[in-house]
XYZ file of C-alpha atoms in Angstrom:
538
model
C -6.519 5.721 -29.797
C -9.670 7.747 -30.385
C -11.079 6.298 -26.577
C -7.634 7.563 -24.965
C -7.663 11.222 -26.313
C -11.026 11.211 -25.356
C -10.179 10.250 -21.503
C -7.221 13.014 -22.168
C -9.776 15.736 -23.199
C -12.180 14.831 -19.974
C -9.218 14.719 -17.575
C -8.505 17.897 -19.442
C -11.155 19.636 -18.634
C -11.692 18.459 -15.095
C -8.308 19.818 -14.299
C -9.050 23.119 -16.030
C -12.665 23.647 -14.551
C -11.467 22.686 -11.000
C -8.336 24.211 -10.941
C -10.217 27.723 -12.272
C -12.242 27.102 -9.120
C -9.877 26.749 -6.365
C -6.734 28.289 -7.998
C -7.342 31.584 -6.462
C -8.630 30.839 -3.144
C -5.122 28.513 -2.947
C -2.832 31.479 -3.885
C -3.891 33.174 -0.917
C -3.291 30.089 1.492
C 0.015 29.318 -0.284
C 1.917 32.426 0.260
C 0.293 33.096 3.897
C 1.537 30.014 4.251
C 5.305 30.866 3.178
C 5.395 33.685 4.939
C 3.789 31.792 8.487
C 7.153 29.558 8.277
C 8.785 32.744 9.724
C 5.987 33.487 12.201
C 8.471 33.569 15.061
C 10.689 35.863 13.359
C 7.687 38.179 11.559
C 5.799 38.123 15.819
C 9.703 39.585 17.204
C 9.695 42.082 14.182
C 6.221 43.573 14.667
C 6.419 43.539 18.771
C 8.130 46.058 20.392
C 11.158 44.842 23.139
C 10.537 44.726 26.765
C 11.840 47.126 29.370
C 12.292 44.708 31.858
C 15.949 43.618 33.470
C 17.843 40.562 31.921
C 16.375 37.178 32.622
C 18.032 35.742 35.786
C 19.944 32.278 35.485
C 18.275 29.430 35.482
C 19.390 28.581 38.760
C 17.937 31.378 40.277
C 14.843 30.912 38.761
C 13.343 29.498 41.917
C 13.859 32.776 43.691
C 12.072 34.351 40.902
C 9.167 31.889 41.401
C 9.039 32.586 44.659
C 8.487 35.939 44.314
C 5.781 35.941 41.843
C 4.035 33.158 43.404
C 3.644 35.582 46.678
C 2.750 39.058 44.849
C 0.726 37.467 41.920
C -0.633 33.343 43.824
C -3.145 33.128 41.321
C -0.171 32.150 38.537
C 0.018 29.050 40.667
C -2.052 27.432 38.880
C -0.338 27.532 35.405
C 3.506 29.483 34.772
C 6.093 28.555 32.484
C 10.160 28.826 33.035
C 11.832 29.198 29.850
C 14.663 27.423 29.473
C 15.608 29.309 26.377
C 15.457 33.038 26.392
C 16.301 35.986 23.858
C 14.491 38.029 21.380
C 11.337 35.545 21.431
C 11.492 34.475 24.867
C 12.861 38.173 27.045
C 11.947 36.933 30.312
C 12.576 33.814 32.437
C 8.751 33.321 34.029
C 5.698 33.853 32.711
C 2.372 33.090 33.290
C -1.152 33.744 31.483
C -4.937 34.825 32.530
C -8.058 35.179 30.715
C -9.353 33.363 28.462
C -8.262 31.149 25.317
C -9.124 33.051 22.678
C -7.535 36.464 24.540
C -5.252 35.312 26.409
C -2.798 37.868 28.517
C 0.701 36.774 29.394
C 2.692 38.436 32.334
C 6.879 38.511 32.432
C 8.216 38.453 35.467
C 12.201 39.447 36.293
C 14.245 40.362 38.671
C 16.005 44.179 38.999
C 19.529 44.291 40.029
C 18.537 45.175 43.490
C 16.333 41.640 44.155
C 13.101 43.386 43.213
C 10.002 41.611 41.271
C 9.259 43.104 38.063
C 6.567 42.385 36.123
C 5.393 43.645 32.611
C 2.083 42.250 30.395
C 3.399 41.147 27.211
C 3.102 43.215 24.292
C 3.047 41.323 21.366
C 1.871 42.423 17.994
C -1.106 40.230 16.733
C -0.078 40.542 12.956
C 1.509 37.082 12.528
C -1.250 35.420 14.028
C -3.954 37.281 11.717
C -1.782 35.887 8.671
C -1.448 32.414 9.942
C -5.682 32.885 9.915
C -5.679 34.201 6.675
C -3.660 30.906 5.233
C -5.858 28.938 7.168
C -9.113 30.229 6.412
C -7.522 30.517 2.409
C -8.573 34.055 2.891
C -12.085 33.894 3.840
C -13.355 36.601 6.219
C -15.887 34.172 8.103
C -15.915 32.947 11.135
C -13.762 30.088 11.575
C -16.536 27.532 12.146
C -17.977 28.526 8.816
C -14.156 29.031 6.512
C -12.955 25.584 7.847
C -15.220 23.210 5.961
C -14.694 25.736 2.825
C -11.601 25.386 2.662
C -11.801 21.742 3.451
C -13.833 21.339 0.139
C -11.411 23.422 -1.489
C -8.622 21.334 -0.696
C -10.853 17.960 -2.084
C -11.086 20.192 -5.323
C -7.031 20.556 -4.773
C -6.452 17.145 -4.843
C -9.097 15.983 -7.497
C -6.995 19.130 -9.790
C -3.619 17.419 -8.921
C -4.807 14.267 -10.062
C -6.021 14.864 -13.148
C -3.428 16.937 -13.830
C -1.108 13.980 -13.362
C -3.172 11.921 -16.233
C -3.235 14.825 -18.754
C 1.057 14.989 -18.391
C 1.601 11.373 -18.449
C 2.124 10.625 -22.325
C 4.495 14.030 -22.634
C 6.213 13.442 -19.168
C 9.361 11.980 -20.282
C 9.705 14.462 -23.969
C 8.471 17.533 -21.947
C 9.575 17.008 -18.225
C 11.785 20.291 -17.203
C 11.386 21.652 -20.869
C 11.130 25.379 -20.451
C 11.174 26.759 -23.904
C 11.333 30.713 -23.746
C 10.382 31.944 -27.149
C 7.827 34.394 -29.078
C 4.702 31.522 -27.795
C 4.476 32.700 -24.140
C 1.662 30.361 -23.682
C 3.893 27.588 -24.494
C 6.471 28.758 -21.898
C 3.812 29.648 -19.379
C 2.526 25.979 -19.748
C 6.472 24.850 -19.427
C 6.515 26.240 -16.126
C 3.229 25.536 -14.634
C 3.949 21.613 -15.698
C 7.641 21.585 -14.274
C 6.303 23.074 -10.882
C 3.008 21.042 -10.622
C 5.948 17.891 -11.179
C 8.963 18.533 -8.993
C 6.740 19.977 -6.289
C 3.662 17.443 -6.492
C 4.724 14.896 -3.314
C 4.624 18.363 -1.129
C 1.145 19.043 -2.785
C -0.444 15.864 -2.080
C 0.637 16.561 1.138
C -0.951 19.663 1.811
C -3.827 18.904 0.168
C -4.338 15.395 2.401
C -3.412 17.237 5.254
C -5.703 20.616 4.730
C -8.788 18.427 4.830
C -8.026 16.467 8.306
C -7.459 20.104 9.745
C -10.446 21.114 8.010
C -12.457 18.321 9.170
C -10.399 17.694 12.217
C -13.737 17.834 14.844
C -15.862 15.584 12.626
C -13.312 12.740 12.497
C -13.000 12.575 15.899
C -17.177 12.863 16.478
C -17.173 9.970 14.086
C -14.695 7.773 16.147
C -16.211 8.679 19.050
C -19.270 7.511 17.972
C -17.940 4.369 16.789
C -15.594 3.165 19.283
C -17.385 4.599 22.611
C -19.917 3.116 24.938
C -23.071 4.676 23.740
C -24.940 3.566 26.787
C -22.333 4.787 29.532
C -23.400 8.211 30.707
C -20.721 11.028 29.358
C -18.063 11.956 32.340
C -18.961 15.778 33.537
C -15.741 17.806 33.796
C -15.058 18.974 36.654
C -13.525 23.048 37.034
C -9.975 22.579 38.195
C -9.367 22.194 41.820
C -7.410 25.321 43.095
C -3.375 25.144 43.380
C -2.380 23.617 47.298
C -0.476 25.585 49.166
C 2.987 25.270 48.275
C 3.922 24.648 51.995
C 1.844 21.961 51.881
C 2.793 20.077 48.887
C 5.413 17.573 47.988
C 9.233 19.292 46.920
C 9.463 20.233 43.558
C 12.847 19.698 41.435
C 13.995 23.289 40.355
C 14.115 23.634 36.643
C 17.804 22.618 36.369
C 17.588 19.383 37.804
C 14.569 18.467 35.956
C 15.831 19.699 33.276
C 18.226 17.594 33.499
C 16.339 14.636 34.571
C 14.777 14.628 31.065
C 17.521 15.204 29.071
C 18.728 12.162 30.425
C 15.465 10.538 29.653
C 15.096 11.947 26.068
C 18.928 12.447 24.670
C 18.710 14.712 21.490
C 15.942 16.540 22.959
C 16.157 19.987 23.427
C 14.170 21.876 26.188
C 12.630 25.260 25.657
C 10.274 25.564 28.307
C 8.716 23.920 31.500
C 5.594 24.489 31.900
C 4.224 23.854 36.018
C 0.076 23.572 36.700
C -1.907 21.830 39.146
C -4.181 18.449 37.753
C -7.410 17.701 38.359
C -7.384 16.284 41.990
C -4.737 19.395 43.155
C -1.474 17.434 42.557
C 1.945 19.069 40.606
C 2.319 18.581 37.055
C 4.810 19.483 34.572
C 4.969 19.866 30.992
C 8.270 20.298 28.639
C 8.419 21.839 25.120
C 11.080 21.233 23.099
C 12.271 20.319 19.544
C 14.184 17.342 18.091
C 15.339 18.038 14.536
C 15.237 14.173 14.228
C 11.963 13.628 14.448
C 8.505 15.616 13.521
C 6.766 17.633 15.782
C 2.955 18.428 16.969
C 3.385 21.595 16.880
C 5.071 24.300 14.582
C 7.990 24.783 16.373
C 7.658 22.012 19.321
C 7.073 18.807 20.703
C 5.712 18.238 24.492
C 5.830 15.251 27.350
C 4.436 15.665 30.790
C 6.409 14.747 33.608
C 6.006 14.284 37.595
C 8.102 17.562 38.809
C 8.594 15.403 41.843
C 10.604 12.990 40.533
C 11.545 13.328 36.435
C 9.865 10.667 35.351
C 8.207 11.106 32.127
C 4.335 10.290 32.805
C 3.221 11.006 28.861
C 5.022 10.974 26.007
C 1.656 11.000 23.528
C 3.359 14.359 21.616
C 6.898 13.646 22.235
C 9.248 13.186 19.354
C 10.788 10.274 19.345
C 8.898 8.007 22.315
C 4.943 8.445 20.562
C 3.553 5.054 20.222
C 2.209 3.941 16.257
C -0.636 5.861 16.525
C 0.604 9.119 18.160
C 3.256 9.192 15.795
C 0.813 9.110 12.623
C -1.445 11.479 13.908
C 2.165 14.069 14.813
C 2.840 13.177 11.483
C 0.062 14.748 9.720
C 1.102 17.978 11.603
C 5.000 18.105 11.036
C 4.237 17.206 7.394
C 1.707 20.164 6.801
C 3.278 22.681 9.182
C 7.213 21.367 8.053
C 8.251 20.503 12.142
C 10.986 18.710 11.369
C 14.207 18.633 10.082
C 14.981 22.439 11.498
C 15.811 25.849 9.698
C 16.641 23.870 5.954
C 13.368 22.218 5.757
C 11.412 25.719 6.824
C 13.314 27.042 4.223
C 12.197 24.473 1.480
C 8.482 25.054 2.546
C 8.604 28.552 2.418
C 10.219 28.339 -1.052
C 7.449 25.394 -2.504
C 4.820 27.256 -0.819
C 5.712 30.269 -3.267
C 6.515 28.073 -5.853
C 2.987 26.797 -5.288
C 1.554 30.301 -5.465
C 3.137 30.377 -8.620
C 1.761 27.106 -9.850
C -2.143 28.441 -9.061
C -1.090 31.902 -11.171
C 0.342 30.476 -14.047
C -2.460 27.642 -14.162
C -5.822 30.065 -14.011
C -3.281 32.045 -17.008
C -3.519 29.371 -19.277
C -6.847 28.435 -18.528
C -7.761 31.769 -19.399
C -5.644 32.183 -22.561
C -7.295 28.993 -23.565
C -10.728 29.715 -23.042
C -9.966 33.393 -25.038
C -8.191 31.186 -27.969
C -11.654 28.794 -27.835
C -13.479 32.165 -28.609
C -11.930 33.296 -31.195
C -12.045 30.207 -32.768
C -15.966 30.118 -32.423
C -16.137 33.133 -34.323
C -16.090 35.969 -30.896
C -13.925 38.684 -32.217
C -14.211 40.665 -28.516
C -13.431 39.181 -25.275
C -16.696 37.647 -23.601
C -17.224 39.033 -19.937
C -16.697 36.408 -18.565
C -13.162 35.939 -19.980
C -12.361 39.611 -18.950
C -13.589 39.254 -15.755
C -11.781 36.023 -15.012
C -8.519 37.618 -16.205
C -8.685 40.958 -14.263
C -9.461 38.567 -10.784
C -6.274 36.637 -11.723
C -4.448 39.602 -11.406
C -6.338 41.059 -8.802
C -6.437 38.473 -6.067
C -2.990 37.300 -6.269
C -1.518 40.791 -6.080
C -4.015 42.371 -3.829
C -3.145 39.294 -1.322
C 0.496 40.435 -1.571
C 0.114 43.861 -1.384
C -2.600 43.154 1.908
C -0.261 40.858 3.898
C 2.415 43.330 3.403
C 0.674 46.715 4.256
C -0.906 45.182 7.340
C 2.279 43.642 8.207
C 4.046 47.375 7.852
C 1.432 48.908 9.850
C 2.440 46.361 12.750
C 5.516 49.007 13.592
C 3.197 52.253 13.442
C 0.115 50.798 15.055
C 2.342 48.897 17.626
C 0.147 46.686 20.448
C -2.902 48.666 20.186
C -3.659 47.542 17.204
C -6.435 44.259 17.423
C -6.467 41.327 14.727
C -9.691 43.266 13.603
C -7.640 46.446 12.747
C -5.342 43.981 10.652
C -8.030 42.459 9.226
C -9.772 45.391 7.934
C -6.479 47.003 6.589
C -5.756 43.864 4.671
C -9.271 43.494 2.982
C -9.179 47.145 2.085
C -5.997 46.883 0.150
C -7.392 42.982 -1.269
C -10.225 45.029 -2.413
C -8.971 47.585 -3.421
C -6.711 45.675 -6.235
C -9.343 43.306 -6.853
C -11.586 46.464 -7.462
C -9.118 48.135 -9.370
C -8.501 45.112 -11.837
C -12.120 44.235 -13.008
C -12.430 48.347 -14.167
C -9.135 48.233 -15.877
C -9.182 45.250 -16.809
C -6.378 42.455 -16.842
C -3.842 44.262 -19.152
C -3.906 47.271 -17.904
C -4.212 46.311 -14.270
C -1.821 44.330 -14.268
C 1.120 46.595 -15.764
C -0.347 49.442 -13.017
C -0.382 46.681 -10.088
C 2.684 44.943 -10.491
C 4.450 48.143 -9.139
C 2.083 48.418 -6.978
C 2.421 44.946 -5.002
C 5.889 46.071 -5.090
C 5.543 49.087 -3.415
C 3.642 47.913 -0.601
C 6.091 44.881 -0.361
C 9.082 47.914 0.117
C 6.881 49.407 2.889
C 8.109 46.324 5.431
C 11.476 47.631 5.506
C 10.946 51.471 5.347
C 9.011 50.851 8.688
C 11.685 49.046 10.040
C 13.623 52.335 8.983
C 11.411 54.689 10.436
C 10.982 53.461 13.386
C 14.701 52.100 14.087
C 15.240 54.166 17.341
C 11.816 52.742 18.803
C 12.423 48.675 17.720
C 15.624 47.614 16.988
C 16.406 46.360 13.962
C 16.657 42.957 15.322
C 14.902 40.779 12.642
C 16.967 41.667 9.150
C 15.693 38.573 7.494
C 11.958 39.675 7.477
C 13.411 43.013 6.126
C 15.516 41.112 3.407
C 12.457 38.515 2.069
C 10.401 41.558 1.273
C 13.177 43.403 -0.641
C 13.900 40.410 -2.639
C 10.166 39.589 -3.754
C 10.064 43.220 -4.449
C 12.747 42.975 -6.981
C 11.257 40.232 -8.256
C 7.794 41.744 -8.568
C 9.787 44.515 -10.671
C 11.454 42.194 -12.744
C 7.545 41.124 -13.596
C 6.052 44.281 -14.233
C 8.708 44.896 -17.151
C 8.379 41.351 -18.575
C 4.135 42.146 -18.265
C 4.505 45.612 -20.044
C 7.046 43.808 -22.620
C 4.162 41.051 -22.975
C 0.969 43.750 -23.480
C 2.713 46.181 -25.915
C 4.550 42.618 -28.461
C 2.107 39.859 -26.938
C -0.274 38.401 -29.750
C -3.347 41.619 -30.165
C -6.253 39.007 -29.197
C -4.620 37.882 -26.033
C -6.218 38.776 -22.560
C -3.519 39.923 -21.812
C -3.153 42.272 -24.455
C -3.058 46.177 -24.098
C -7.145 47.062 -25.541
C -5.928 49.411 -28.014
C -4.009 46.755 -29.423
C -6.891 44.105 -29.154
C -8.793 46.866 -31.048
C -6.368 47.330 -33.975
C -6.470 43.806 -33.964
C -10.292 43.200 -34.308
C -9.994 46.507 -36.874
C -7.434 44.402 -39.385
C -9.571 41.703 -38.826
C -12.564 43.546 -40.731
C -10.912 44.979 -43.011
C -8.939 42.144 -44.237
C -11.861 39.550 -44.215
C -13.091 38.371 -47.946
C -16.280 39.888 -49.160
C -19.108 37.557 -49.170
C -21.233 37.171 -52.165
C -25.033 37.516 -52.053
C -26.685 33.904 -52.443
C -28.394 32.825 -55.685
């Protein structure tokens, strides 16, 4: 018996010490990561609407290609006709220059007269910048140098679930979904953090797993190149890309319709958002489809692909298409539709954004208890103030998590304002001004009293996401009500917390961290006063 609480207490500990570690550095990447599984809806919401003239039909679309192709022939080599258009998707071609990183995309439409118009795309770069900010779990490195971070992070993840598993075994039946709300808010706090860490662990382990293939996603495939290719064969130079024949020249291309509808027939349940038309290597047509398939997961957030000959509809790779991948394919798509939640449609994006705050949650309420513990170990070792240490690790678990809110939601109002000209640097530097700001503002006031003055705070700058949409309703219409309604709702629920955290500093036990100082200070005063002379040795 004495060996197994032993084994408890190291598993214990491990959990603690490792969870203390990453807990913070996961908060961030949890909730960028809710919020990213409405980056579609957050990119329509920050970017201003086009001027141009509805998107033709799809059977006129040729026309339309016909006329960029001769006042812009260097889209040629790459354009896209979207099959779907709207909000997301205002034109019917487009087409992209420069390079990867800075890409600039061109819409092309027709006016009512026959005319070609064409507009650059104006699209906000906010929701990228917090898709970075839940990969990089908030780092501001280059992404070379955050990736393996957060890799090891995520191995630390893992290593916390795990151990946390072993220290809830022998209470999981007696204590599984046993909340108890009381006077002992450590006891409730604990309630919570082990019903979350439970119901939610299979989408943990997942994102943990899956974080460090993405983090080490160029190693693994140095390693099996290195194992599986011909050292000795000389490495195949890459050729630039011949330039795009002349369309007079080349073979007869289906029009979008009818190879549209040439895969369809190929791929039933498949639905088409795009075809994308570029040249290959030695000059000849190519063709590649996006699409979704709610039945199956996807490569990408929000699609699937398969190439196909635009002469002729037949499907010539089907490596990322949901539904036809071989084994292999199929596992390696899987890794992405589990981590990014591709699959299932607009209920499972739903789920993940709710366990990914839930998950938040679960880091907040776990470096809480490991910091109420460590203050309760103190005081039993004879401390009567708070150690540095233990203030300091309070005040940055109320700093980081709120700051992170409070960031992402500033920089994400000051998408409307700012508009286009604004760079992923600008939103970058507003967001670590606010994180450091809070974080700043915590470790002077420390975790009491920063907490009851940053609750309100977070909430605030939450509220400023729809008063921008207010503000500037005549220039953006209000087009994207659900981005509007999320951030009312977590504001109400931030204000809900700030009473329950003044409730818990003012009637909270007077040598908790989270205690109001004045009342720690009574406390350690009684605690004098009352303690039994000691008499002078013989």
């Amino acid at each position: 018996m004495k060996v197994r609480t032993d084994i408890l207490r190291m598993y214990k500990e491990i959990h603690g010490w490792v969870g203390i570690v990453s807990g913070l550095a996961l908060f961030i990447a949890f909730f960028a990561g809710a919020v990213t599984m409405f980056e579609e809806p957050i990119q329509r919401w920050a970017s201003p609407p086009t001027s141009l003239s509805a998107p033709v039909p799809l059977e006129r679309a040729p026309e339309l290609v016909e006329a960029v192709l001769a006042a812009h022939p260097e889209a040629a080599r790459s354009y896209d006709v979207h099959l779907e258009t709207g909000p997301e998707n205002p034109a019917r071609v487009t087409w992209s220059q420069g390079s990867r990183r800075d890409p600039q995309v061109f819409l092309a439409a027709l006016a009512p007269d026959g005319t070609l118009e064409v507009e650059r795309q104006a699209a906000s770069p906010v929701a990228q910048f917090i898709d970075m900010l839940h990969q990089q779990v908030g780092l501001p490195f280059a992404h070379e140098v955050a990736m393996p971070i957060m890799g090891a992070i995520s191995l630390l993840y893992f290593i916390a679930l795990a151990s946390g598993v072993i220290v809830l075994l022998p209470s999981l039946v007696s204590d599984f979904f046993a909340v108890r709300v009381g006077k002992n808010a450590k006891r409730m706090w604990l309630d919570v953090h082990n019903v979350l860490g439970i119901v939610s662990l299979p989408f943990h382990v997942i994102m943990a797993l899956t974080a460090v293939v993405f983090a080490f996603h160029d190693e693994f495939y140095d390693l099996q190149g290195a194992a599986f290719m011909d050292r000795g064969a000389p490495r195949a130079q890459m050729a630039p890309p011949a330039p795009p024949p002349p369309r007079a020249q080349g073979p007869e291309l289906l029009t979008p319709a009818e190879l549209a509808q040439r895969i369809e027939s190929q791929a039933p349940g498949f639905t088409l958002r795009a075809i994308t038309y570029h040249t290959g290597r030695e000059g000849e047509p190519q063709a590649r489809i996006s699409g979704y398939d709610p039945r199956f997961g996807l490569r990408g957030p929000t699609f699937g692909m398969v190439e196909a000959d635009p002469v002729t509809g037949a499907l010539t790779d089907t490596t990322y298409m949901p539904g036809l991948q071989d084994a292999w394919g199929a596992t390696i798509t899987s890794f992405f539709a589990l981590h990014f939640g591709s699959f299932g449609g607009a209920p499972i994006r739903w789920s993940y954004f709710l366990l990914g705050l839930a998950g938040a949650m679960l880091f907040y309420t776990g470096n809480l208890l490991w910091v109420e513990s460590r203050r309760k170990r103190e005081r039993k070792a004879g401390a009567v103030t708070q150690t540095r240490a233990t203030r300091a690790l309070g005040a940055l678990t109320v700093g980081v998590p709120l700051g992170c809110v409070a960031g992402i939601s500033v920089t994400l109002a000051a998408a409307k304002p700012l508009g286009t000209e604004a760079t992923a640097g600008i939103h970058s530097a507003i967001y670590y001004v606010v994180f450091a700001g809070f974080v700043a503002w915590a470790l002077v006031r420390g975790a009491a009293r920063g907490a009851i003055e940053l609750v309100p705070a977070a909430a605030l700058a939450l509220l400023t996401i729809p008063l921008a949409s207010l503000a500037f309703l005549d220039l953006h219409p209000w087009s994207q009500p659900l981005v509007d309604a999320v951030s009312v709702a977590l504001a109400a629920s931030l204000a809900l917390t700030a009473r329950a955290t003044r409730r818990r500093t003012r009637n909270g036990p007077r040598d908790s961290v989270w205690s109001h100082p004045r009342r720690e200070a009574q406390a350690n005063t009684t605690t004098h006063a009352t303690a039994p002379e000691r008499k002078p040795a013989i």
